[in-house]
Coordinates of N, CA and C and ligand atoms in Angstrom, one line a residue:
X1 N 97.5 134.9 115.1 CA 98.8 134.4 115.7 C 98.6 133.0 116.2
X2 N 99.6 132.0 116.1 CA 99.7 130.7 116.3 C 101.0 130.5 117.1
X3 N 100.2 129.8 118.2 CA 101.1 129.2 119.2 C 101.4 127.9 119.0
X4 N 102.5 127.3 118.9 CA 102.7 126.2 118.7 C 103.8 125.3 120.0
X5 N 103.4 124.3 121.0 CA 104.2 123.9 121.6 C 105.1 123.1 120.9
X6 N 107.0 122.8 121.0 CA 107.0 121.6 120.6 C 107.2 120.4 121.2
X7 N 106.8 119.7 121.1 CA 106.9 118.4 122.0 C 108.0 117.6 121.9
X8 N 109.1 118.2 121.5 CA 110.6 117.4 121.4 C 110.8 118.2 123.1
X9 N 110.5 119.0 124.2 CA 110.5 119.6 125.0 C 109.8 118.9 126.2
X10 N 108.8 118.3 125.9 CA 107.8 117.7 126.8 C 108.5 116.0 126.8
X11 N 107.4 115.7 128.0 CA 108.1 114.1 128.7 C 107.8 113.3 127.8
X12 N 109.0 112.7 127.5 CA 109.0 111.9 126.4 C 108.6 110.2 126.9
X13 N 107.8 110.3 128.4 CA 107.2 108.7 128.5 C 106.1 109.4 128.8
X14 N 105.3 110.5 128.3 CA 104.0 110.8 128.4 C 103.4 111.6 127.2
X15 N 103.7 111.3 126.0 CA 103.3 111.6 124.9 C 102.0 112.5 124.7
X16 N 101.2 111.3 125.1 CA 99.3 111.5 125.1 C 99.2 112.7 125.7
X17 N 99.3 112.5 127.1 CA 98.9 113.1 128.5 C 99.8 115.2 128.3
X18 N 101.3 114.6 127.4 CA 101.8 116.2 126.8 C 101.3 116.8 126.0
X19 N 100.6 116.1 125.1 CA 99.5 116.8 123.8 C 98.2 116.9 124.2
X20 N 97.7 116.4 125.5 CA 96.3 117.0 126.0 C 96.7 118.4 126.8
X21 N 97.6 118.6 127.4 CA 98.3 119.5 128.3 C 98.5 120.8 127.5
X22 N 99.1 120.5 126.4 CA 99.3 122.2 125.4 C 98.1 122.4 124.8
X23 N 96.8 121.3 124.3 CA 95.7 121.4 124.0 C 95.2 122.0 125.0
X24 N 94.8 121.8 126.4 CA 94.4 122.2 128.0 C 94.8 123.7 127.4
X25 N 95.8 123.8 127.5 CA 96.8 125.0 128.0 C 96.4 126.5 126.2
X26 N 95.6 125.9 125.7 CA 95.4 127.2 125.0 C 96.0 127.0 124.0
X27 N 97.1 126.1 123.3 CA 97.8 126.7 122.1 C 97.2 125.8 121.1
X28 N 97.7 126.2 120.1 CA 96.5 126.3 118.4 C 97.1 125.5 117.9
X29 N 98.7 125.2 117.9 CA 98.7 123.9 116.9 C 100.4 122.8 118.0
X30 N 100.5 122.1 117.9 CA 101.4 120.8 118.2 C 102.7 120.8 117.3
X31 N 103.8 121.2 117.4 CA 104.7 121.2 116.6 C 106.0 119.7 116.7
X32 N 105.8 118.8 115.8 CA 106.4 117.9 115.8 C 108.0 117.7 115.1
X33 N 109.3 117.8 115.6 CA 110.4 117.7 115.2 C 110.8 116.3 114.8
X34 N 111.1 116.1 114.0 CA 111.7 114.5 113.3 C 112.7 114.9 112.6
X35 N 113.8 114.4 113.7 CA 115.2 114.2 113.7 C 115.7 112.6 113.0
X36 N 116.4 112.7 111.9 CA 117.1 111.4 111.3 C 118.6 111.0 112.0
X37 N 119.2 112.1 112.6 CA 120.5 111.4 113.3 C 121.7 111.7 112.0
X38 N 121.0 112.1 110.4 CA 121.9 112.8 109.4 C 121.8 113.8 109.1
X39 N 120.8 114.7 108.8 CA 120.4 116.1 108.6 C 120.8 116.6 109.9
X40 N 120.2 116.1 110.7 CA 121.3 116.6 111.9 C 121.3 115.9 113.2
X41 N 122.4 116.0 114.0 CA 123.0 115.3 114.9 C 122.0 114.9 115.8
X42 N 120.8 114.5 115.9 CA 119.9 113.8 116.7 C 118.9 113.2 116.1
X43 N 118.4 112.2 117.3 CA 117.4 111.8 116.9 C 116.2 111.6 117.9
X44 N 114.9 112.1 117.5 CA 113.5 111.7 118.0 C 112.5 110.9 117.7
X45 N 112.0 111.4 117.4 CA 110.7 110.2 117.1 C 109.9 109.9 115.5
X46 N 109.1 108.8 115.0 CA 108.5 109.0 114.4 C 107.3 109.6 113.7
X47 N 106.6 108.4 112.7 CA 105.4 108.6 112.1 C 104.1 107.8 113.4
X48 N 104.7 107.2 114.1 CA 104.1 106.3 114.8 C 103.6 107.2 115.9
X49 N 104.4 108.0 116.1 CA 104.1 109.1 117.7 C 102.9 110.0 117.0
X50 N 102.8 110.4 115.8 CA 101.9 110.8 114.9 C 100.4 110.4 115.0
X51 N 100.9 109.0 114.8 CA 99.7 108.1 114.8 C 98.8 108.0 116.0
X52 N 99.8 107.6 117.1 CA 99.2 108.0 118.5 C 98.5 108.9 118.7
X53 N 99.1 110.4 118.6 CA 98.2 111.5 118.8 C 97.5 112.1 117.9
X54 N 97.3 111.6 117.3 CA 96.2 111.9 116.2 C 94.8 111.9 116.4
X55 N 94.5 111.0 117.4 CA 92.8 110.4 117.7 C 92.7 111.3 119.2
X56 N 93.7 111.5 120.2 CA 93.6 112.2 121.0 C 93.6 113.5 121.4
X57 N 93.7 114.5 120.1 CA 94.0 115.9 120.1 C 93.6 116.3 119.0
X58 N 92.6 117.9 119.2 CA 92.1 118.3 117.8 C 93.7 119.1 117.2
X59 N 94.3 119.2 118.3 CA 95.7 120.7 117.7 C 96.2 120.1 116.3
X60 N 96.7 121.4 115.8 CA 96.8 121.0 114.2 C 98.7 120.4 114.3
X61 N 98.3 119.4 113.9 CA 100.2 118.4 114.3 C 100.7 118.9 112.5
X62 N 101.7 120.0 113.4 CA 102.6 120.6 112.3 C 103.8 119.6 112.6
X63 N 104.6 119.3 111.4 CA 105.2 118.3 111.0 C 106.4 118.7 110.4
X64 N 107.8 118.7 111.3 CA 108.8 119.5 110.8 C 109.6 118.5 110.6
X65 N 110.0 118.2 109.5 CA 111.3 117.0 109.0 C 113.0 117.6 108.5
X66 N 113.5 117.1 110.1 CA 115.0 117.5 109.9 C 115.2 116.1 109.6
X67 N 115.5 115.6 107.8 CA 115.9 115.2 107.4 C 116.3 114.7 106.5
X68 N 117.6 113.7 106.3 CA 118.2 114.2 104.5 C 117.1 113.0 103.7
X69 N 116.2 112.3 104.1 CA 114.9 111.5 102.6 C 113.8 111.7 103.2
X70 N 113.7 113.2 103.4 CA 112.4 113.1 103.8 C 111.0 112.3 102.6
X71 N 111.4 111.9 101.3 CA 110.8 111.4 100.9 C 110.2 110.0 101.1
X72 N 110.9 109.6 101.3 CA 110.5 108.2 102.1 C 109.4 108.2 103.6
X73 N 109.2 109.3 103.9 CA 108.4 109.9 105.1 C 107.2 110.9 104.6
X74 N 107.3 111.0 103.8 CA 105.9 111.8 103.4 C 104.9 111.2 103.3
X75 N 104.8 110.0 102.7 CA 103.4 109.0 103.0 C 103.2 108.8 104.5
X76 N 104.3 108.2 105.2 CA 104.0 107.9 106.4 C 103.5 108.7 107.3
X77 N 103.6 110.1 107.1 CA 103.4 111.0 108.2 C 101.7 111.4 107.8
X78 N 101.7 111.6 106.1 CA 100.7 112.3 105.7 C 99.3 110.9 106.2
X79 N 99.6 109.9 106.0 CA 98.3 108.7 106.7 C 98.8 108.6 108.1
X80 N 99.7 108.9 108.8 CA 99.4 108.8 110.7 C 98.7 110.1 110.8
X81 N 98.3 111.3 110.1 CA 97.6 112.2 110.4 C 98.2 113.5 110.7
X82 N 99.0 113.8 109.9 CA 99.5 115.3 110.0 C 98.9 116.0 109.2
X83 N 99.1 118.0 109.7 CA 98.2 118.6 108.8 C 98.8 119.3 107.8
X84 N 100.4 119.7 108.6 CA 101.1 120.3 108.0 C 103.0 119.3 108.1
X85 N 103.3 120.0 106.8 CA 104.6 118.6 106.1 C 105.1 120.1 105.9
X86 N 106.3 120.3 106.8 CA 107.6 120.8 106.2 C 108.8 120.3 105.9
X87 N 109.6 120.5 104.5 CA 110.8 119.8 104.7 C 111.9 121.4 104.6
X88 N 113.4 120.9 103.9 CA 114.3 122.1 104.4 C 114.4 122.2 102.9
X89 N 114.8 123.7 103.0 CA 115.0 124.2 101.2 C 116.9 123.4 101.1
X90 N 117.8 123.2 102.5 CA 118.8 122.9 102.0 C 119.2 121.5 101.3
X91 N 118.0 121.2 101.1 CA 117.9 119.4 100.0 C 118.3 119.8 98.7
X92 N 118.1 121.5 98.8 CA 118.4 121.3 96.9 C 117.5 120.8 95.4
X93 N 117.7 120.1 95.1 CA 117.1 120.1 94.0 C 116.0 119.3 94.5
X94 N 115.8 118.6 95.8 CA 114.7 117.9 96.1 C 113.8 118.4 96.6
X95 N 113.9 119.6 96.5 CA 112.5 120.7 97.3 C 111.0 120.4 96.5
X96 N 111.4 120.9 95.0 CA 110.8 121.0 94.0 C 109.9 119.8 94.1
X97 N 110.1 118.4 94.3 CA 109.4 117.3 93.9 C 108.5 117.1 95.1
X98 N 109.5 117.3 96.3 CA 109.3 117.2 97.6 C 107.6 118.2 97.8
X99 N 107.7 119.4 97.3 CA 106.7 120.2 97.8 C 105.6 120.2 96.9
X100 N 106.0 119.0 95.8 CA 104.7 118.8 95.1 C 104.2 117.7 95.8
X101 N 104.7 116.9 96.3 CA 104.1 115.3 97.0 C 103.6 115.8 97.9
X102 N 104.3 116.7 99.2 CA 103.0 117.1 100.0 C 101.7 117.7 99.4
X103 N 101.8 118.5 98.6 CA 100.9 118.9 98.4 C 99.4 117.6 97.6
X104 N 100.3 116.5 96.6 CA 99.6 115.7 96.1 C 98.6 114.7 97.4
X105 N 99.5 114.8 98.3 CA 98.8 114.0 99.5 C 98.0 115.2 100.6
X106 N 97.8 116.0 99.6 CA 96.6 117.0 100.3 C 97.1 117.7 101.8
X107 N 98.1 117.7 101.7 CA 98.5 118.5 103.3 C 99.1 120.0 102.8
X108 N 99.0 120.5 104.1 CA 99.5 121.6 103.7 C 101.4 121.7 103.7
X109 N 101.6 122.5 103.3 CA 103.5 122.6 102.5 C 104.0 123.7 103.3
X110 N 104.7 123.1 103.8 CA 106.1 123.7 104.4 C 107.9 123.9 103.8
X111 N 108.2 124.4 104.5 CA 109.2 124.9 103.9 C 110.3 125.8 104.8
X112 N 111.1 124.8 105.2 CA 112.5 125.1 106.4 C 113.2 126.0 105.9
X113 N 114.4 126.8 106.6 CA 115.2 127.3 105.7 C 116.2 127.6 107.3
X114 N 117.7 127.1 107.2 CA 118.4 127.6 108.4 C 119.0 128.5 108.9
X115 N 119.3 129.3 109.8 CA 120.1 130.3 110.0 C 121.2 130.8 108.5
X116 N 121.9 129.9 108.2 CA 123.3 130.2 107.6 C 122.7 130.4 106.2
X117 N 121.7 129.5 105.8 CA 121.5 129.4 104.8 C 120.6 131.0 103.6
X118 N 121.2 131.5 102.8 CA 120.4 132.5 101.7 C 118.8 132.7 101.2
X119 N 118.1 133.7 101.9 CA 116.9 134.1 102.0 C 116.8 133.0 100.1
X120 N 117.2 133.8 99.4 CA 117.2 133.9 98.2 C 116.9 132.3 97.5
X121 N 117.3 131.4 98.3 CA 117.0 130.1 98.1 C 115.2 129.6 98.6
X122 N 114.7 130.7 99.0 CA 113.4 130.1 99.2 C 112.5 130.8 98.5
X123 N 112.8 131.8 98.1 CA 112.0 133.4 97.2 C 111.4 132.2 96.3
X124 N 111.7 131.7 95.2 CA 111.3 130.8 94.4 C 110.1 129.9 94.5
X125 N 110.1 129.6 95.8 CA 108.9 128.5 96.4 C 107.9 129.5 96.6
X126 N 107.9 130.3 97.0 CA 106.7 131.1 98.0 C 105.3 131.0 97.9
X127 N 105.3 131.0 96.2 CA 103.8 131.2 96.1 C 103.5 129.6 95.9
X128 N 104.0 128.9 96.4 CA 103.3 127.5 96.6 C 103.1 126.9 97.9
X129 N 103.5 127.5 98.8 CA 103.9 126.8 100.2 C 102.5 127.6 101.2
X130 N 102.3 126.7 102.4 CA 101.6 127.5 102.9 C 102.3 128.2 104.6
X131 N 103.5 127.4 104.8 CA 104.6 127.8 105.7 C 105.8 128.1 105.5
X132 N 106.3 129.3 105.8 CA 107.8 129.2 105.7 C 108.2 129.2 107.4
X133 N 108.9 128.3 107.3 CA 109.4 128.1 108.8 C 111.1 128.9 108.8
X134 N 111.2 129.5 109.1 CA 112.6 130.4 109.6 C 112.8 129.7 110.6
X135 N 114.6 129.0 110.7 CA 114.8 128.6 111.9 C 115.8 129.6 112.3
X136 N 115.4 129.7 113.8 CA 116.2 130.6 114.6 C 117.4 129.9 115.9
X137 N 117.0 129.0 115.2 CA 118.6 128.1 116.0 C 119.0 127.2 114.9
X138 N 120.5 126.8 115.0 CA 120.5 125.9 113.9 C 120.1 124.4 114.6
X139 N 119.4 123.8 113.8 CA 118.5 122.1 114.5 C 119.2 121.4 114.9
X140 N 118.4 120.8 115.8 CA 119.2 119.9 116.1 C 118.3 119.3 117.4
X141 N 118.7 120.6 118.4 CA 118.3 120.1 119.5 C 117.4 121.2 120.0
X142 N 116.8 121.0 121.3 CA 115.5 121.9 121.4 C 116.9 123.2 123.0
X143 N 116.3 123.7 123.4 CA 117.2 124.6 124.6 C 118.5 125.6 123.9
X144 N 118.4 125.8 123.1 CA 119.5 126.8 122.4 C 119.1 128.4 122.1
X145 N 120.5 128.8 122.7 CA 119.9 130.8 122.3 C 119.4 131.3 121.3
X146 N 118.3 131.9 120.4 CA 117.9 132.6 120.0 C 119.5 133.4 119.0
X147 N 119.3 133.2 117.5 CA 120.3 133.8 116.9 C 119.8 135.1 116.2
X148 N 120.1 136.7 116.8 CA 119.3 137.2 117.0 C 119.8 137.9 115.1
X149 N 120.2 137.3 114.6 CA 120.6 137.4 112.9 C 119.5 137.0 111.7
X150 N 119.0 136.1 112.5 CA 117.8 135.8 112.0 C 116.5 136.4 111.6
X151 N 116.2 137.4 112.7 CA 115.5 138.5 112.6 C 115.2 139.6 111.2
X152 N 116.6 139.1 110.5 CA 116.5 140.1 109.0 C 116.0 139.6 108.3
X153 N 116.0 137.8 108.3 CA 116.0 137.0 107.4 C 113.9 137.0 107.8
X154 N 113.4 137.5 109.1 CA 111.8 137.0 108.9 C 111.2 139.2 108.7
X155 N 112.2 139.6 108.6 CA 111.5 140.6 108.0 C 111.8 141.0 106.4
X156 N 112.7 139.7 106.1 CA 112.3 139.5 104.3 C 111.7 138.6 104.2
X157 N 111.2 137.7 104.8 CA 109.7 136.9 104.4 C 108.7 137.5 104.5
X158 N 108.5 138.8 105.5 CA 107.2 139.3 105.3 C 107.5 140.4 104.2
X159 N 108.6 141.2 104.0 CA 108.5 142.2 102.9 C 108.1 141.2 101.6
X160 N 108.3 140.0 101.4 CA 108.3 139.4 100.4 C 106.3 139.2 100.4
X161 N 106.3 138.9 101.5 CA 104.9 138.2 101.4 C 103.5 139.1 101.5
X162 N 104.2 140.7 101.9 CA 103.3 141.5 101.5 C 103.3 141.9 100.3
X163 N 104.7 142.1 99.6 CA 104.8 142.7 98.4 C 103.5 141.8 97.2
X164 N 104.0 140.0 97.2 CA 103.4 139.4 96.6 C 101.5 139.3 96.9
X165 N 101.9 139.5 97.6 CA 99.6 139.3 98.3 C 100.1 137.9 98.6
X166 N 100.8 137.4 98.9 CA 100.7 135.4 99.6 C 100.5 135.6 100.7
X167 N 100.0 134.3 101.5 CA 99.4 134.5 102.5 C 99.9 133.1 102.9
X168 N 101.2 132.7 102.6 CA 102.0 131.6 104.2 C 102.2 132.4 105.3
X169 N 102.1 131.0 106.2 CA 102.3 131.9 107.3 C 104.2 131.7 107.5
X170 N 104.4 133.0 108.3 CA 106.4 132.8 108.7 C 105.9 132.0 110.1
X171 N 106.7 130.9 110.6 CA 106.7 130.3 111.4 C 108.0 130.5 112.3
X172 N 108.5 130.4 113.4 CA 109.8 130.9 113.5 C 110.0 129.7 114.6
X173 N 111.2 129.1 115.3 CA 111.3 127.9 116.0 C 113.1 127.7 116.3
X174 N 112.9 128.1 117.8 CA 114.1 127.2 118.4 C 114.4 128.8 119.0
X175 N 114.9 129.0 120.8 CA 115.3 129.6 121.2 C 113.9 130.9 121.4
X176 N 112.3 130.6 121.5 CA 111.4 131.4 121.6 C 111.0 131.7 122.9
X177 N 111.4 133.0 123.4 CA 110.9 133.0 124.6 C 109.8 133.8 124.6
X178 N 109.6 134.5 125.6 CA 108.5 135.9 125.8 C 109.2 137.3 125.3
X179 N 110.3 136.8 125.4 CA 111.2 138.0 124.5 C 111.4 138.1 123.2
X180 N 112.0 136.8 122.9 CA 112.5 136.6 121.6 C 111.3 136.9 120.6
X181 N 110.1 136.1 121.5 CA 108.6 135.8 119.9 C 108.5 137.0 120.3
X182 N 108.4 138.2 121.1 CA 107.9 139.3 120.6 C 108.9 140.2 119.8
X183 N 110.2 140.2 119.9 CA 111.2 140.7 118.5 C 110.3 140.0 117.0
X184 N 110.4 138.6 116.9 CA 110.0 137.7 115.9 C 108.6 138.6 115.6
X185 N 107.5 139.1 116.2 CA 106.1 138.9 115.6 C 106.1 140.7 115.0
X186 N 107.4 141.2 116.1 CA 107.3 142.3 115.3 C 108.1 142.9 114.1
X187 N 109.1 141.9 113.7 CA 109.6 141.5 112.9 C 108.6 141.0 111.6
X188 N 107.7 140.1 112.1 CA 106.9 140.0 110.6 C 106.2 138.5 110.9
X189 N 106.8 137.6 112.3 CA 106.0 136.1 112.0 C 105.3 136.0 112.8
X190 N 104.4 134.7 112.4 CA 102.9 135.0 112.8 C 102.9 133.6 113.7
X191 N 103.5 132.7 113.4 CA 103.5 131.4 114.0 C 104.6 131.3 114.7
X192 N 104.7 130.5 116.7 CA 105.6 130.8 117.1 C 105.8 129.4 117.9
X193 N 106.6 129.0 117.4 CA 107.1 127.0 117.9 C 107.9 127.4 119.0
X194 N 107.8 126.8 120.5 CA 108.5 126.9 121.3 C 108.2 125.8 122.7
X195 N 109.3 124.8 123.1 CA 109.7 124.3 123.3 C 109.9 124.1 124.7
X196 N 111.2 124.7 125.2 CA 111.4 124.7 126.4 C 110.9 125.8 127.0
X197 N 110.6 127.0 126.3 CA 109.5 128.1 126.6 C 108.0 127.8 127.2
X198 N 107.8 126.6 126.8 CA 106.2 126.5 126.9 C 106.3 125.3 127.8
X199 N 106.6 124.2 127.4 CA 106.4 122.3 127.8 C 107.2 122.7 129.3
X200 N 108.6 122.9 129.2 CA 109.3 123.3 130.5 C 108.7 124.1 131.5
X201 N 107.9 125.1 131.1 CA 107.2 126.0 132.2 C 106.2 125.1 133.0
X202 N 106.0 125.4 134.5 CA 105.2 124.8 135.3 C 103.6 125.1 134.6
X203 N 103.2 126.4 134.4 CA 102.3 126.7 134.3 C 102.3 126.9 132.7
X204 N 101.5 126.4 131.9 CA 101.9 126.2 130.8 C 100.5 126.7 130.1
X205 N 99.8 127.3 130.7 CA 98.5 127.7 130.2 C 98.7 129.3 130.2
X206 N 99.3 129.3 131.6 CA 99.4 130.6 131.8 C 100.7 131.6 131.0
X207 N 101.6 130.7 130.1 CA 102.9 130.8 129.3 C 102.5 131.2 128.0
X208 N 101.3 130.1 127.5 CA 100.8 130.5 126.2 C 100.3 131.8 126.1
X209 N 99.6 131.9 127.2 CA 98.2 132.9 127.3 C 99.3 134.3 127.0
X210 N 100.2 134.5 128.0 CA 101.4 135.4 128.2 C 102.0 135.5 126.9
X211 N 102.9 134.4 126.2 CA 103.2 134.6 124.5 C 102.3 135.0 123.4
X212 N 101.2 134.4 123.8 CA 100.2 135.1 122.6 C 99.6 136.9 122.6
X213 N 99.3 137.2 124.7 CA 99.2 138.6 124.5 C 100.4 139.3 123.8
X214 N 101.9 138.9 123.8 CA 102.8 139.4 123.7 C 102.9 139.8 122.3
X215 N 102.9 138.4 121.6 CA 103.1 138.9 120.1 C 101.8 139.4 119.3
X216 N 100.3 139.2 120.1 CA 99.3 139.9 119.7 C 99.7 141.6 119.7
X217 N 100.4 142.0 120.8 CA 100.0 143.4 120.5 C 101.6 143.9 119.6
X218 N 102.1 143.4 119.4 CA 103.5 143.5 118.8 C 103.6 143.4 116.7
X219 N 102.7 142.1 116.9 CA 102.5 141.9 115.7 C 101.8 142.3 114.7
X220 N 101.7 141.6 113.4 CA 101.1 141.8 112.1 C 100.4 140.6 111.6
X221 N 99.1 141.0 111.3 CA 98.1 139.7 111.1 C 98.2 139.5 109.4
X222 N 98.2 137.9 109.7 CA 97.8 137.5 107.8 C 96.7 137.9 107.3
X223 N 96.3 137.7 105.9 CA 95.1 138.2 105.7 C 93.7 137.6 106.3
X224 N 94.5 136.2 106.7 CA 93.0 135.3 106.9 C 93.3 134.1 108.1
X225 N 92.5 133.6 108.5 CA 93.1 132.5 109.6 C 93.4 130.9 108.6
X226 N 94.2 130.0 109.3 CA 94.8 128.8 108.1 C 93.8 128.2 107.8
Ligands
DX5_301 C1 115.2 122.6 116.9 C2 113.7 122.2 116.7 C3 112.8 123.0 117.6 C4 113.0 122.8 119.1 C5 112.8 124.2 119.7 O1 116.0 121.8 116.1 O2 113.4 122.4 115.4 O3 111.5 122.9 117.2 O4 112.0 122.0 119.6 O5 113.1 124.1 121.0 P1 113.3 125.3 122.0 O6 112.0 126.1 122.0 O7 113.6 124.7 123.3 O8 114.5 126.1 121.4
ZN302 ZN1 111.1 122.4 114.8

């Protein structure tokens, strides 16, 4: 099970000091949102914030791109030091090229998919990716309810992912609390991005520690660790 803070949640004039803090605090990987302002209605930060935290934290900086070229961003992100490159399956025909460049630049491959959008559109990818990230709010912004519709959509990623023997992980993101990730892990995902759940909480060691017993005793393990 993988805890992931995301730092679109944490103080955005203390970058460093917020990725040593969820590192402190127990959680396993750094989840970074990159917002274009067209994919969807906001914007955060770049390849450069990347850069920065890269030399100051071992956490694995998963790399979530809400946006419409993410190709133009795949170099950049993959040399500032990320481990994991998601883009969205709703690009369309751009997936296909998209999820071979990450992979040509040696990172591991992700793979978005939004509330509204048809399980059915990602079945195709599976056995190349090493993340499916299920979003459980539509993107945008970080503090939004839990769409509790979603839930069907990460217990057909895992019927899919046991049927096949693959071993991505379901990653789930937006609206995770101590409630919600324990629906989500017993539902079927293993990786759990959250935000105002984690970075917002005073005690943030003691938040992880709490989310991870949660979905540990709730959940279902991959075959192997990433
Ligand atoms: C939403 C982002 C999320 C966001 C989650 O567009 O993809 O990663 O940071 O924030 P919370 O956990 O506050 O819903
Ligand atoms: Zn995200």
């Amino acid at each position: 099970m993988i805890i992931a803070p995301s730092l679109l949640a944490a103080n955005f004039g203390k970058f460093t000091a917020e990725a040593q803090r969820a590192e402190r605090s127990g959680a396993d990987w750094l989840h970074l949102d990159i917002m274009d302002g067209h994919f969807v209605p906001n914007i955060s930060f770049g390849p450069d914030v990347v850069k920065t935290l890269r030399p100051v934290t071992k956490l694995v900086l998963d790399v979530h791109l809400m946006c419409s070229k993410p190709e133009i961003l795949l170099e950049p992100f993959a040399n500032a030091g990320a481990d994991y490159i998601t883009v969205h399956v709703e690009l369309g025909d751009k997936v296909e090229p998209l999820l071979w460049k990450i992979r040509s630049l040696r990172k591991k491959v992700g793979l978005a998919i939004n509330p509204p959008t048809a399980m059915a559109q990602v079945q195709p990818f599976l056995s190349r990716i090493d993340l499916l990230l299920v979003m459980t709010v539509n993107p945008g912004f970080g503090g939004q309810p839990f769409i509790p519709e979603t839930l069907t959509k990460i217990q057909q990623a895992a019927a899919w992912r046991r049927d096949s023997g693959a071993n991505f992980h379901i990653e789930v993101d937006g609206g995770i609390t101590f409630i919600t990730a324990k629906d989500c892990a017993r539902a079927g995902a293993d990786t759990f991005v959250s935000g105002t759940g984690l970075f917002r909480q005073h005690n943030m060691r003691a938040s992880v520690k709490k989310m991870r017993q949660l979905v540990h005793s709730f959940g279902h393990k991959r075959a192997t660790k990433p």
